[in-house]
Structure formats: structure tokens, C-alpha cells
Coordinates of C-alpha atoms and ligand atoms in Angstrom, one line a residue:
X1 CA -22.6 -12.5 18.7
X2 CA -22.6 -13.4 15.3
X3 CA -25.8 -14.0 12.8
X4 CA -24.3 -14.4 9.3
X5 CA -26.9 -16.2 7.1
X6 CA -25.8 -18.7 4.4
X7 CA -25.3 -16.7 1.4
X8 CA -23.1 -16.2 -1.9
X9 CA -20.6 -14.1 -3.0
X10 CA -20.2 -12.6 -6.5
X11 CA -16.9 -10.5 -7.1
X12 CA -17.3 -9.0 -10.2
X13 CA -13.5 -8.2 -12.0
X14 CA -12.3 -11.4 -10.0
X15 CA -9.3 -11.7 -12.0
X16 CA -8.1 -8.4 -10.8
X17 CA -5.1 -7.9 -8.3
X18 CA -7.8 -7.2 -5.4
X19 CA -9.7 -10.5 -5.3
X20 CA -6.3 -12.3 -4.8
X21 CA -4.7 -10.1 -2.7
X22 CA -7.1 -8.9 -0.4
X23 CA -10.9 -10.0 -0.6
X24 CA -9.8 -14.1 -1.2
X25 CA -7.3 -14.1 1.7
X26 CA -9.8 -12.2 4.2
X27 CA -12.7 -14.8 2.8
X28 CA -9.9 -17.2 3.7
X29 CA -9.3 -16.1 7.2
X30 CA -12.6 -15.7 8.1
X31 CA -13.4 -19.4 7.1
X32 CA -10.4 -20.6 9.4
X33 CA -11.8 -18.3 12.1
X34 CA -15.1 -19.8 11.9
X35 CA -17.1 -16.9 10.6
X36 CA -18.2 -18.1 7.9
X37 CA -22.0 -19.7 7.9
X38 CA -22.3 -23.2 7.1
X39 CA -23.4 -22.6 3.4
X40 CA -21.3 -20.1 1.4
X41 CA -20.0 -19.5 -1.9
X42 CA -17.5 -17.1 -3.7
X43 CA -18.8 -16.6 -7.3
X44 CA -16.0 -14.7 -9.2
X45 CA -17.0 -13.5 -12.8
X46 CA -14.8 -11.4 -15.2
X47 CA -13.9 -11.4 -18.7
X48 CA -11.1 -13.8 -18.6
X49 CA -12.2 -17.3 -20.3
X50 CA -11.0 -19.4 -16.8
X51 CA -12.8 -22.5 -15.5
X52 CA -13.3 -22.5 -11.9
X53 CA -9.8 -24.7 -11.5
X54 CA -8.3 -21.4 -13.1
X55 CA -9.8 -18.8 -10.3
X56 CA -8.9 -21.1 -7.6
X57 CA -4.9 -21.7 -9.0
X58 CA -4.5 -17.9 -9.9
X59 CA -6.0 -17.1 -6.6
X60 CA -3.7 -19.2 -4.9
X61 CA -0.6 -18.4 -7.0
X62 CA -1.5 -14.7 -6.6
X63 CA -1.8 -14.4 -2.8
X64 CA 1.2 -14.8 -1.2
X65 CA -0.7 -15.2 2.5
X66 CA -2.6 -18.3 0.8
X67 CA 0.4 -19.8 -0.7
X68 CA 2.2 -19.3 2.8
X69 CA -0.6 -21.3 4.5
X70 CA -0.3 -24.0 2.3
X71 CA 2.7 -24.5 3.2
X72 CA 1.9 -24.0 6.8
X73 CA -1.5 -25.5 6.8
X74 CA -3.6 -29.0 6.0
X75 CA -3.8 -29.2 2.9
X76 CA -7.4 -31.0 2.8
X77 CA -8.5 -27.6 4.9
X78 CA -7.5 -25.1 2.1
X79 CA -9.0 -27.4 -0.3
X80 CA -12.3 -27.9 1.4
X81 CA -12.3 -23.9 1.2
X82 CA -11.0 -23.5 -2.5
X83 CA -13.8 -25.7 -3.3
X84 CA -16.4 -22.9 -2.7
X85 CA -14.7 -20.9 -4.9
X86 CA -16.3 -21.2 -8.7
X87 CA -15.6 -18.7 -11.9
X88 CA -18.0 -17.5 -14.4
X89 CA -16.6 -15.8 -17.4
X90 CA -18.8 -12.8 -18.1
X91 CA -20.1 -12.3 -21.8
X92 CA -22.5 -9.9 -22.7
X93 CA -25.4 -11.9 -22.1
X94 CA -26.2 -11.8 -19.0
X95 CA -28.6 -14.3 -18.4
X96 CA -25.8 -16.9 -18.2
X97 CA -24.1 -15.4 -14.9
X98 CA -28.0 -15.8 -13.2
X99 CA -28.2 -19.4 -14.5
X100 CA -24.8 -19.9 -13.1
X101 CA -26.0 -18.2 -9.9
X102 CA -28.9 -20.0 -9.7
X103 CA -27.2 -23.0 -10.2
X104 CA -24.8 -22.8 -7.0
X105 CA -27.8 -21.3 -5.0
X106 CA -29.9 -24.9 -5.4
X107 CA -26.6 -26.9 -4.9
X108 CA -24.9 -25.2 -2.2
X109 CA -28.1 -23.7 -0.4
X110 CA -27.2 -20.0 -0.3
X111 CA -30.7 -19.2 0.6
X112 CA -31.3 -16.4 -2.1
X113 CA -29.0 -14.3 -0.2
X114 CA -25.9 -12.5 -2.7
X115 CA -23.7 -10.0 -2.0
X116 CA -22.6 -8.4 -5.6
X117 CA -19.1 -6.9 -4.8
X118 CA -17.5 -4.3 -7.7
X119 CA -14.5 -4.7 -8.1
X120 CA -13.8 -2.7 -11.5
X121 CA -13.0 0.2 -12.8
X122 CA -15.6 2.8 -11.7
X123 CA -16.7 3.7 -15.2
X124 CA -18.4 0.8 -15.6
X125 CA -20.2 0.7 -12.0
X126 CA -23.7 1.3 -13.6
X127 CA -24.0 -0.6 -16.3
X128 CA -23.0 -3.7 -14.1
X129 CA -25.3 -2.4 -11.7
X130 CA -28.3 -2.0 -14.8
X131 CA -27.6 -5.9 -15.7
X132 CA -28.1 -7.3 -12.4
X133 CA -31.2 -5.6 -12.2
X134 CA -32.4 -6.5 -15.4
X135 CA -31.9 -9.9 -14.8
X136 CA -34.1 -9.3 -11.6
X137 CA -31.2 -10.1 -9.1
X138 CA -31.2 -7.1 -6.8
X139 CA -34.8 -7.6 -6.1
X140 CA -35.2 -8.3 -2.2
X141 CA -38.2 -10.5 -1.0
X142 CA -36.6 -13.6 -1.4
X143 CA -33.3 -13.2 0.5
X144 CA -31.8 -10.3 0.4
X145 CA -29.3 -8.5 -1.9
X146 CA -26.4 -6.0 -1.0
X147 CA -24.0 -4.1 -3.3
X148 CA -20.3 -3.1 -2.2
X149 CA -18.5 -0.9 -4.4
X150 CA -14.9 -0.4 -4.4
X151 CA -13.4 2.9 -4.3
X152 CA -12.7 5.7 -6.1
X153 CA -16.5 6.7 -5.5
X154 CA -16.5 9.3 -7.9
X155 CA -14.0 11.5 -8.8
X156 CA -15.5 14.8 -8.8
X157 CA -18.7 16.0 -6.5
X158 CA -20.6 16.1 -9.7
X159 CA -19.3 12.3 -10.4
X160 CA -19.9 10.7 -7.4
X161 CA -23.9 12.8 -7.0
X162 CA -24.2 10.9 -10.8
X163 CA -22.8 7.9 -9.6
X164 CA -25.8 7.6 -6.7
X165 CA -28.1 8.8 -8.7
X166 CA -27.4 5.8 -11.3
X167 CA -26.9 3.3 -8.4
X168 CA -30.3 4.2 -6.6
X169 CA -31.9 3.6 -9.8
X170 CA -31.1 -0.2 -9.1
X171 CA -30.7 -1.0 -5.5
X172 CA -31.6 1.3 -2.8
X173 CA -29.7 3.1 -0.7
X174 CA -30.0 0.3 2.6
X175 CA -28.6 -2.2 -0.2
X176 CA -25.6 -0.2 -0.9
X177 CA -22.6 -0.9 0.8
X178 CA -19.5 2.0 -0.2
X179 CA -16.6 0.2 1.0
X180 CA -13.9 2.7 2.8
X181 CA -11.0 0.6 4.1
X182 CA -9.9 2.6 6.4
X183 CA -12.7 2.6 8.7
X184 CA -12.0 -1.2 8.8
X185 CA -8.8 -0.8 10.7
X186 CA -9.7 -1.5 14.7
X187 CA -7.4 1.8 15.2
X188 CA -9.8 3.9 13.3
X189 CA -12.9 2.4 14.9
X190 CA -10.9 2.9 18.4
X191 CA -11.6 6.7 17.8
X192 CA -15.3 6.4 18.8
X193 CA -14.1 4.1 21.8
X194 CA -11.7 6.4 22.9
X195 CA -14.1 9.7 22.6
X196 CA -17.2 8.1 23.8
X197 CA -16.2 5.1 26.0
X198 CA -14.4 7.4 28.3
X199 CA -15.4 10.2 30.2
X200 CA -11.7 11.9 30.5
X201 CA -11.2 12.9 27.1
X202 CA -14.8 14.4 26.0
X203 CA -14.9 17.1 28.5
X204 CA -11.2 19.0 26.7
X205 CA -12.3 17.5 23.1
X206 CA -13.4 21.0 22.3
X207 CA -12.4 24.3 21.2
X208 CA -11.9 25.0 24.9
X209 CA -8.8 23.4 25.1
X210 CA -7.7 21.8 22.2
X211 CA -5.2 24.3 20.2
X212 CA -4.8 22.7 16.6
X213 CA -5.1 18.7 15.4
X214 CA -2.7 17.2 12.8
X215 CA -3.4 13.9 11.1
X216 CA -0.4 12.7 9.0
X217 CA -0.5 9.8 6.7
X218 CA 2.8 8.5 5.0
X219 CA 3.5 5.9 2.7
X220 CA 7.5 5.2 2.3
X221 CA 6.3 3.5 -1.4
X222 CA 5.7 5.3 -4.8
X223 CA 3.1 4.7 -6.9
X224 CA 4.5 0.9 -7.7
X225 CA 2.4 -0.4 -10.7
X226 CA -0.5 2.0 -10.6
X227 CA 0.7 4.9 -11.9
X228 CA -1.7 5.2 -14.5
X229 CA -4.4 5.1 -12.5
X230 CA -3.1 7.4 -9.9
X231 CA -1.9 10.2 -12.1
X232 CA -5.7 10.7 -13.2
X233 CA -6.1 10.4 -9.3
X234 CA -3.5 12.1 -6.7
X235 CA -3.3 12.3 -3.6
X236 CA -6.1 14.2 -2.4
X237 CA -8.6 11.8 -4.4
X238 CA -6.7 8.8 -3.4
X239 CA -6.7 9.6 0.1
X240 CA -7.7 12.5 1.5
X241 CA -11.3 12.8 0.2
X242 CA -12.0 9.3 1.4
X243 CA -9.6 7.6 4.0
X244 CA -8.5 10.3 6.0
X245 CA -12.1 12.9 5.8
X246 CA -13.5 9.3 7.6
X247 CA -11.0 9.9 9.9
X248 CA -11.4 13.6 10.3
X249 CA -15.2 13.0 10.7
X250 CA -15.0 10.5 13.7
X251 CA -12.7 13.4 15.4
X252 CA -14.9 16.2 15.2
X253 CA -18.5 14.7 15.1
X254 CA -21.1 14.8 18.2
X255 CA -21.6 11.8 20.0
X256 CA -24.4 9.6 18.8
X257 CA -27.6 8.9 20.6
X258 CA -26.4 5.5 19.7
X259 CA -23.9 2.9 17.9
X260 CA -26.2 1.7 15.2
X261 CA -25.5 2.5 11.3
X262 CA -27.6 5.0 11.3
X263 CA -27.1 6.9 14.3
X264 CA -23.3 7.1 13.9
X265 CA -23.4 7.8 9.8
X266 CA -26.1 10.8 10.8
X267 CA -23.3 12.2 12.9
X268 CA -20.6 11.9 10.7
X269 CA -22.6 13.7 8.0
X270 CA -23.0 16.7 9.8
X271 CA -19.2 16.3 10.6
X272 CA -18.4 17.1 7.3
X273 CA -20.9 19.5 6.4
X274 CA -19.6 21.8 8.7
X275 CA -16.1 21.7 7.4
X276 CA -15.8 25.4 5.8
X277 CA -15.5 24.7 1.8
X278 CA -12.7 27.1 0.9
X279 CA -13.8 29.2 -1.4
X280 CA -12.0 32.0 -2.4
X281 CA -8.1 31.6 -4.0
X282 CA -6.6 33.6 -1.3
X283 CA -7.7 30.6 1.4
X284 CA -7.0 28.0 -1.3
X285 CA -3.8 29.1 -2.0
X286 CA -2.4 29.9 1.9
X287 CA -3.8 26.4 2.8
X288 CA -3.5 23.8 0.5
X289 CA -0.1 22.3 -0.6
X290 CA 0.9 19.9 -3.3
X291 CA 4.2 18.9 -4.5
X292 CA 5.2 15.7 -6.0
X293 CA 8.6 13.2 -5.5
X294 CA 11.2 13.6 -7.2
X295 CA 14.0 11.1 -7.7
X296 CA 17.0 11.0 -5.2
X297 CA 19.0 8.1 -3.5
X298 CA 17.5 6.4 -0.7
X299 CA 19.5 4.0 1.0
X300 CA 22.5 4.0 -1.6
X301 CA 19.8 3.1 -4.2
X302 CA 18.5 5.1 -6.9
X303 CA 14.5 5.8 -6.6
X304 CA 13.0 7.2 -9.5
X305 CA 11.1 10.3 -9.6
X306 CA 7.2 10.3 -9.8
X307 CA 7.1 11.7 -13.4
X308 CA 9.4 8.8 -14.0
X309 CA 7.2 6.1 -13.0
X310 CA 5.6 3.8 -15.6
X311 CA 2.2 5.3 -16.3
X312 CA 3.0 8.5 -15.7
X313 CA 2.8 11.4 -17.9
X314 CA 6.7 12.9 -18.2
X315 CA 5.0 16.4 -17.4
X316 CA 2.6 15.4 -15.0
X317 CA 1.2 17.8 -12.4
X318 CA -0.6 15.3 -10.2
X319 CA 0.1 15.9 -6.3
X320 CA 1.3 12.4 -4.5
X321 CA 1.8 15.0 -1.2
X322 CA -1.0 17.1 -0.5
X323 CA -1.3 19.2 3.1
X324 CA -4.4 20.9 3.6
X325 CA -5.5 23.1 6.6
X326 CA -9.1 23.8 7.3
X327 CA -11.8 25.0 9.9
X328 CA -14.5 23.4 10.9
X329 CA -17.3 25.9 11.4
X330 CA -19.7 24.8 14.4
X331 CA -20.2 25.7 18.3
X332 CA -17.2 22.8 19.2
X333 CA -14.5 23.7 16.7
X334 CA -14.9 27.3 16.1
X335 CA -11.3 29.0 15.3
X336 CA -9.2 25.1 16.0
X337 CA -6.8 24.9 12.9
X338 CA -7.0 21.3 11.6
X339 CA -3.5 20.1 9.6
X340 CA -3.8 17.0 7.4
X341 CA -1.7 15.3 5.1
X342 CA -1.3 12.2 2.9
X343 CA 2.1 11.7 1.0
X344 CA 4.2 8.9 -0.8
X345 CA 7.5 8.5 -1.1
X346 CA 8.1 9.8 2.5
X347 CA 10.9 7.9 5.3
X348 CA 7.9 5.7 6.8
X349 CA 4.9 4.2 6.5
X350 CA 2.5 5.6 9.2
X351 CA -0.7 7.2 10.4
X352 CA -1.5 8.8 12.8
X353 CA -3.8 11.8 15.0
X354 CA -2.5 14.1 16.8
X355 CA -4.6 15.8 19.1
X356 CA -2.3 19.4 20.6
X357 CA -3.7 20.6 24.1
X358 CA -4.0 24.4 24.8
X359 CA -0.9 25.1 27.4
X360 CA -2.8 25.7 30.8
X361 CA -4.5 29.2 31.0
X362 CA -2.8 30.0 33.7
X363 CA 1.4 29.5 34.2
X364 CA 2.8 29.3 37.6
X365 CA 6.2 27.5 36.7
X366 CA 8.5 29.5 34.4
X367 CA 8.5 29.1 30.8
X368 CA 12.5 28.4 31.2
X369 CA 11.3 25.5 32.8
X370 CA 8.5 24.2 31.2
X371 CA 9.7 24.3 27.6
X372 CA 7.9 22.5 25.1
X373 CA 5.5 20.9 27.3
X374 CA 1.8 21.3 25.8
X375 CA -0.1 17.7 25.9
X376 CA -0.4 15.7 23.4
X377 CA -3.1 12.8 22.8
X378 CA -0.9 10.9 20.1
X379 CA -3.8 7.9 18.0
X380 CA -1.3 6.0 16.0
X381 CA -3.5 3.9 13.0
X382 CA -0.2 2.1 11.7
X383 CA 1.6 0.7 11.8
X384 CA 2.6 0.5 15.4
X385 CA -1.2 0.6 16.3
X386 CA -1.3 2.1 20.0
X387 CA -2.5 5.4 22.1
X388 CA 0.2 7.8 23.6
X389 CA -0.3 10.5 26.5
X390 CA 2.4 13.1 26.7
X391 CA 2.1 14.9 30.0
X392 CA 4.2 17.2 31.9
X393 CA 6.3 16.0 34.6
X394 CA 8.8 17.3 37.5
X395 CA 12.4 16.5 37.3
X396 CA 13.5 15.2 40.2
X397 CA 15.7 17.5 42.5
X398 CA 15.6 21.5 43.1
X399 CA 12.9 23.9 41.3
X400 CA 10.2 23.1 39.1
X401 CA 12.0 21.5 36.3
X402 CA 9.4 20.4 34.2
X403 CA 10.0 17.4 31.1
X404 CA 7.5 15.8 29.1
X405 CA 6.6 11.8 30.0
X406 CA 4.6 9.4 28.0
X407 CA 1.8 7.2 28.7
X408 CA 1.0 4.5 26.2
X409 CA -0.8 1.8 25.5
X410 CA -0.2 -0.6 22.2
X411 CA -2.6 -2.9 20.4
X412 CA -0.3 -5.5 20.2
X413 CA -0.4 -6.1 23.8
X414 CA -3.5 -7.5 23.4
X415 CA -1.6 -10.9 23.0
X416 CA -4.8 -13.3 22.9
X417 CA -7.0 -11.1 20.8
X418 CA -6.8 -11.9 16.9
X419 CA -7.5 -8.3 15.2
X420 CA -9.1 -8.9 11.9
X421 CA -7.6 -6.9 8.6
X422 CA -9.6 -4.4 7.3
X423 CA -11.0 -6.3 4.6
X424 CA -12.4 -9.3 7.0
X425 CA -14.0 -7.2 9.5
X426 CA -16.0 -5.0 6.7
X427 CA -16.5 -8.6 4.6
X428 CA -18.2 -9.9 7.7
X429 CA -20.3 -6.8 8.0
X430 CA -21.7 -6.6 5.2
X431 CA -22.2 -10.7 5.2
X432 CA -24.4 -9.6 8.2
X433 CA -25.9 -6.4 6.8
X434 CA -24.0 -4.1 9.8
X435 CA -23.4 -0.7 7.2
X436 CA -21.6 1.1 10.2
X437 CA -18.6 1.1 9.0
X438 CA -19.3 2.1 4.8
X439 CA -20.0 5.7 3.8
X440 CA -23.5 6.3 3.0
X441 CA -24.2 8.6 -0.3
X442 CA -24.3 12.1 1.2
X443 CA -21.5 10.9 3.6
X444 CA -19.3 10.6 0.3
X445 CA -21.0 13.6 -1.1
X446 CA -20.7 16.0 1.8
X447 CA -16.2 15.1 1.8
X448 CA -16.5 16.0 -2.3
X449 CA -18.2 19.0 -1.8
X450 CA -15.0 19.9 0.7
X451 CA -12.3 18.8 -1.6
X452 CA -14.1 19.8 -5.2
X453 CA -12.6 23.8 -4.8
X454 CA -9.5 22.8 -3.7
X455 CA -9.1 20.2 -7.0
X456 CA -10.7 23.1 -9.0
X457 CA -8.4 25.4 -7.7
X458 CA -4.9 23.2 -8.3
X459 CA -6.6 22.7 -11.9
X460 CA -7.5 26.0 -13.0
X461 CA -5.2 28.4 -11.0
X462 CA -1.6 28.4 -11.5
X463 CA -1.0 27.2 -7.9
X464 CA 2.9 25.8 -7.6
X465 CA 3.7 22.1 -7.3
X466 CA 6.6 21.6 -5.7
X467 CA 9.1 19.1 -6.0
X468 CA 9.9 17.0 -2.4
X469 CA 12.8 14.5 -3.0
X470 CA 11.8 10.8 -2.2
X471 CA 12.2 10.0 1.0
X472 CA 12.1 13.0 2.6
X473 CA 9.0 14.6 4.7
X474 CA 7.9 16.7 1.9
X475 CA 8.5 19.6 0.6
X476 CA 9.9 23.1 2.5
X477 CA 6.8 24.9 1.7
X478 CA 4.6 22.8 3.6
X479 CA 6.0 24.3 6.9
X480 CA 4.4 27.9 6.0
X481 CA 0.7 25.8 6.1
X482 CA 1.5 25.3 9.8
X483 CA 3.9 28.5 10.5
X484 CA 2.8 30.5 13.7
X485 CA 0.8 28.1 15.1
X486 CA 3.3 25.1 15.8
X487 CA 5.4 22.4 13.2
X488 CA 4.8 19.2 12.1
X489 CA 5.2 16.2 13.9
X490 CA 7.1 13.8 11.5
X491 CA 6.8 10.7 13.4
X492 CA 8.7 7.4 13.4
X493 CA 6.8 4.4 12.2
X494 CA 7.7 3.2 16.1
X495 CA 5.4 4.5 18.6
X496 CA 8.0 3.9 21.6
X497 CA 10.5 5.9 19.7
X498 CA 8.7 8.8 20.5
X499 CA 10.7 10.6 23.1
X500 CA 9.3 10.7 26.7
X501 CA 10.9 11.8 29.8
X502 CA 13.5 9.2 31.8
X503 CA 15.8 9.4 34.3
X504 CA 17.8 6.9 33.8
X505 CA 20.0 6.9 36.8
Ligands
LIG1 C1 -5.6 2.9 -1.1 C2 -4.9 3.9 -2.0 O1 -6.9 3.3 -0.9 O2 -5.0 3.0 0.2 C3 -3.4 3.6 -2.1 O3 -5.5 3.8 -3.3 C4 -2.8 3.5 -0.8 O4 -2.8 4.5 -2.9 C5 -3.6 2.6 0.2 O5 -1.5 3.0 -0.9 C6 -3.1 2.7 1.6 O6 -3.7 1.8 2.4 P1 -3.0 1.3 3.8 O7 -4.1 0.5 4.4 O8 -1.8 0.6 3.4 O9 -2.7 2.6 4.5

């Protein structure tokens, strides 16, 4: 199944917090799953003045999943691996770092083949990008040469169309790799299974029969130690114009005429350009939301308020809860409400899709009986990664009592399967050149050309933020988004705590 060609690894800003706690660990895994090919290389470079002993101590000391497995694992096998790893501290000169790379290709064999992997702060994208030209090293012919850039990809429409433009300047488009984690997690990939592996669900996946779709995402943390990064940021550039419009676009688009790169990205593009862009300030403000925690007590312990948080301007507006409802304006979606939020500081950590049935056109039982009974298809991304069916069902005994049952399936039933993290599966795609899963440049466009009015309109309009205390599901306001068409669904972070129908005796 697998063709990963020996090749090297550069990770530029390898002394940051990602390289040891994400990218170095899935490296990691995939060496101990095999996946790996038999001549590869990690090449971190940064400003730091480390040796390669440093990189391969700090990463170590850093990752808490690598110093677990030494503890757990042969010692001589997590050597063997640190011993591909090698640091070059970057000066301005760039000729060194392609000596150095040079260097490890003739030793270790990497066949010419490097994957340059940003891992910095955004602002400094293409001038890194400009060097490694300059010193010739995107050129393709011999062996080939990929980019992966780290999000945010821009942070206004206006950025990120810049931001290509620079980058095309210096690889091309088939060389760029955007990373999205999200569409790493098997859950969110599951969405095309589900839709086009089956032939049950298609047919209602329309505006025929679906009535609205929610997608909630909740994180029970703050900000931790990024505030300053995310109160030039928020929520709706953290998360909604990247994570969760992915996940929007593999709901609504048309199947593919196939599963390659291409085929699927084409699809998803269209997705999002048929989202209707909000523009005037009546639909801005009626359906968009953002509020930000405040402090409160959760557990018996204090939790501090956003605008409390280190890095955090004291009179901060920046959303860390944003709701937004939208249409999308083509023949399959016409007139469905969409509902979609992102939020820290809430009482879990999940994700999740939640697709509302139409009630049936027709009702023969009475509504005394049936209550609250419209389907639900429930696609929970995390934590408790699984697929829920809530049907109708009779009561047993006299009349038509009807209660609602659940049918569900959960990933981690799949004892015998290892599911990769995020991070290893889109590692190992790009190792093998498989762009599927990263958004392509007017993929990233098309979401900022959605979420640019709304930012413009919280910016330049005096639209409220409201205050939510931590730990709570947001604030009050949000339930006038949904009013008159249903409520939210604030789900547990346990997919069998959702209540089904039993009889117990
Ligand atoms: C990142 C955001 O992209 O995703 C973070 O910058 C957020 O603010 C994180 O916490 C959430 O990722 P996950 O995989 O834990 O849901």
C-alpha cells in the first residue's frame, strides 16, 4: 500500500513547542510502525545555537509521549531513531543550511527528496520560502521538493491571497502542502466514507429532508500560554475559518467522480463557494455571535477570565466563542439553516455534527405521543470518536407510544486497528506526495472570503461581545441564533451518555 521514497526532513523553527510535541512524536510513531523508508532524516534548523545532541535532548525532554516510551521502550530502538535526528542553527547566510543539507543527503542517502516544513510565525513564511529558492532547493528534477506550512494561513482574505501569491513565486502550487489538522482525524475523513460509501444516507442528505445541521466544537481549556497569539487571532480565525469550514465543506459538497487530490479538493471548493457571504449588517448581526469567558469557579477552583490571561490585552474584545449561522446557496441546500460553533472555556472537550431529519411529511401517530422524536445522524470527531442513529421507536404495551432509540457504532471498537494521530497520517502523506487531505490555495481562499465580512463586521460595527462564564455553554444570547428553528445540542464528551430509549424491566 505504501510507496514512501527515502527522503529528508527540514522543520524550520524546530525549537518551537510543535516539533516536540507534535511533529517529533508522530515522526516517532511512524518509525515504530514501520512507515518510515529505509533512508530518512529529520533536519531541524532554527535560531537557537544547539548542536544536534541539543535537538535530540530538548526533543526528548519536551515530549512527554517520548519520554514515556523510554521508559517503556528499548532503549537502543529510541536511540537508533534519535540518531536521524540532526540540528542546524540558522544564520543569515543561507548557504550553510544547503551545505548542511547536502551533507546528510550524500551520507544518509535521501535521494534529493526534502520536505521543507514551516513551522514559524506566518510573517516570516516568504522570506524563508525566498531563501530556499535562492539557494536552488525547491527546484524539482532531481528528487522532488514539497512545502508544508503551518497554520494560520493568512489572517485576512487579503493576507492569505498575498500569502499564495508570494508562495507561488517559489514553489508551485502541486509542491505546496497547507497543513489543516483537522482533516487528519480518521473521524473527519469518515465523513466522505459515511456519505459516499453508503447508499442509505445520500438519498435524505438534501434539502429534501434534512431540517437544519449543527456542528459544535468545545474546548473545556482557555487559552493556556498562547494568549498573545490568540488575542490577535480568536476564535473564528483559530477555528472556524480553517478546522471546522473543512468540516462544513465535506458535509455539503457533491460527491466526487473520484477519491484522488484533486477530484475531492475540486468538490470542496465549490462547497465553500456557495456558502452565501453575509453581507449586509442586518444578517451579520442576527447571525453571528461572539462573547468571551469570563472568570468563575469551576470545580471549587478559581479560573481566570480571558481578559485575565497572560498575553492578553485587559480590554480585549477578541471572541474565544463564536456561533455563526449561514446558508448555503445551491440546488442541495437551498433554505437548510447551518449552526456552527467553536468555543473555549466550555464543560467539555468535544466535536461533533449533527445532522436534524425533517419530521415525516406525513403524521399518523399523535404528536402527544411522538414528542421529540425527529432523527438525528449524531458524527462525533472527539473525543469519543463514534456514529449515532437516533430513531423512533414503539413503547412496548397499548397505543402508539413512541420514544427515541439509539444506534451507534464507536471507533474504539475497532480493537486491532491502530488509528494514527492527525499529525502521522498527514506526515506520511505528504512523505508520499498524497495532497488529499491539505487545503489547496482557493480552498483556503474561498473559507476567507466567507469569514472576512463577518471579522469586518465585529471590527468596524459596534456588535456586542458578550461575557459567558467559564465553564459554561456560552453565553444566553447564543440561543436567539437558533430560536424558532430548534436549540442547541450541548453534548457530553461521552457518546453513550446520550440518552436513548430503554426499557429496563
Ligand atoms: C488549533 C488551535 O488549531 O486547534 C487551538 O490553534 C486549538 O486553539 C486546537 O486548541 C484544537 O485542536 P484539537 O485537535 O485538540 O481539537
Amino acid at each position: 500500500m505504501e510507496n514512501t521514497e527515502n527522503q529528508m526532513l527540514i522543520i524550520f523553527g524546530a525549537s518551537g513547542d510543535l516539533t516536540a510535541r507534535k511533529l517529533i512524536p508522530a515522526i516517532y510513531n511512524l518509525y515504530k510502525g514501520n512507515h518510515l523508508p529505509e533512508n530518512y532524516v529529520v533536519l531541524g534548523a532554527s535560531r537557537s545555537d544547539w548542536s544536534d545532541a541539543d535537538f535530540r535532548k530538548n526533543v526528548v525532554e519536551e515530549s512527554k509521549y517520548l519520554e514515556d516510551e523510554l521508559k517503556n521502550v528499548d532503549n537502543e530502538f529510541i536511540s537508533e531513531f534519535c540518531n536521524k535526528l540532526f540540528y542546524h542553527p540558522l544564520k543569515e547566510d543561507y548557504s550553510c543550511l544547503k551545505n548542511r543539507i547536502e551533507k546528510l543527503n550524500n551520507e544518509y542517502g535521501t535521494d534529493n527528496n526534502f520536505i521543507f516544513y514551516f513551522s514559524v510565525p506566518p510573517s516570516i513564511y516568504e522570506s524563508l520560502a525566498k531563501n530556499i529558492y535562492e539557494q536552488d532547493l525547491s527546484k524539482e528534477g532531481i528528487g522532488w521538493k514539497r512545502l508544508i506550512v503551518e497554520k494560520p494561513f493568512g489572517y485576512s482574505l487579503e493576507t492569505a491571497r498575498n500569502l499564495n501569491h508570494a508562495l507561488h513565486k517559489y514553489f508551485k502550487e502541486p509542491q505546496i502542502f497547507r497543513i489543516d489538522h483537522y482533516l487528519g482525524k480518521e473521524t473527519v475523513q469518515n465523513l466522505l466514507v459515511t456519505r459516499f460509501a453508503n447508499s442509505i444516507f445520500e438519498p435524505l442528505w438534501n434539502r429534501n429532508y434534512i431540517h437544519h445541521v449543527e456542528v459544535t466544537n468545545a474546548e473545556s481549556v482557555g487559552v493556556e500560554k498562547r494568549g498573545g497569539y490568540y488575542d490577535k487571532s480568536g476564535a473564528l480565525r483559530d477555528m472556524f475559518q480553517n478546522h471546522l469550514l473543512q468540516i462544513v465543506s465535506l458535509i455539503i459538497m457533491e460527491p466526487p467522480i473520484g477519491s484522488n487530490a484533486e477530484e475531492i479538493r475540486n468538490e470542496k471548493v465549490k462547497a465553500l463557494k456557495s456558502l452565501r457571504i453575509m453581507k449586509d449588517d442586518k444578517t451579520l448581526h442576527d447571525h453571528t455571535i461572539r462573547a468571551q469567558y469570563v472568570s468563575s469557579i469551576i470545580d471549587g477552583k478559581h479560573v481566570k477570565g480571558y481578559r485575565e490571561e497572560d498575553g492578553v490585552e485587559s480590554n480585549s474584545t477578541t471572541e474565544t466563542y463564536a456561533a455563526i449561522k449561514f446558508f448555503v446557496d445551491n440546488w442541495r441546500w437551498a433554505d437548510v439553516p447551518f449552526y456552527v460553533r467553536t468555543a473555549k472555556r466550555m464543560p467539555t472537550k468535544v466535536t461533533e455534527v449533527v445532522i436534524h431529519f425533517k419530521t415525516p411529511h406525513h403524521q399518523i401517530f399523535k404528536e402527544s405521543d411522538i414528542g421529540n422524536n425527529d432523527n438525528k445522524l449524531v458524527i462525533r470527531i472527539q473525543p469519543d470518536e463514534g456514529i449515532l442513529i437516533k430513531f423512533g421507536v414503539k413503547v412496548p404495551g397499548q397505543g402508539f407510544n413512541v420514544e427515541r432509540a439509539n444506534l451507534d457504532f464507536y471507533y474504539s471498537s475497532l480493537v486491532d486497528t491502530y488509528v494514527m494521530t492527525a499529525y502521522e497520517r498527514l506526515l506520511l502523506d505528504a512523505m508520499q506526495g498524497d495532497a488529499t487531505l491539505y487545503a489547496r490555495a482557493d480552498e483556503v481562499e474561498a473559507a476567507w472570503e466567507f469569514v472576512d465580512p463577518i471579522l469586518n463586521y465585529w471590527k468596524n460595527s459596534d456588535s456586542k461581545v458578550y461575557g459567558y462564564s467559564a465553564g459554561v455553554w456560552g453565553p444566553e444570547n447564543a440561543d436567539d441564533l437558533i430560536e424558532g428553528v430548534a436549540m442547541w445540542r450541548n453534548p457530553s464528551a461521552n457518546l453513550a451518555d446520550d440518552p436513548g430509549f430503554c426499557v429496563l424491566k
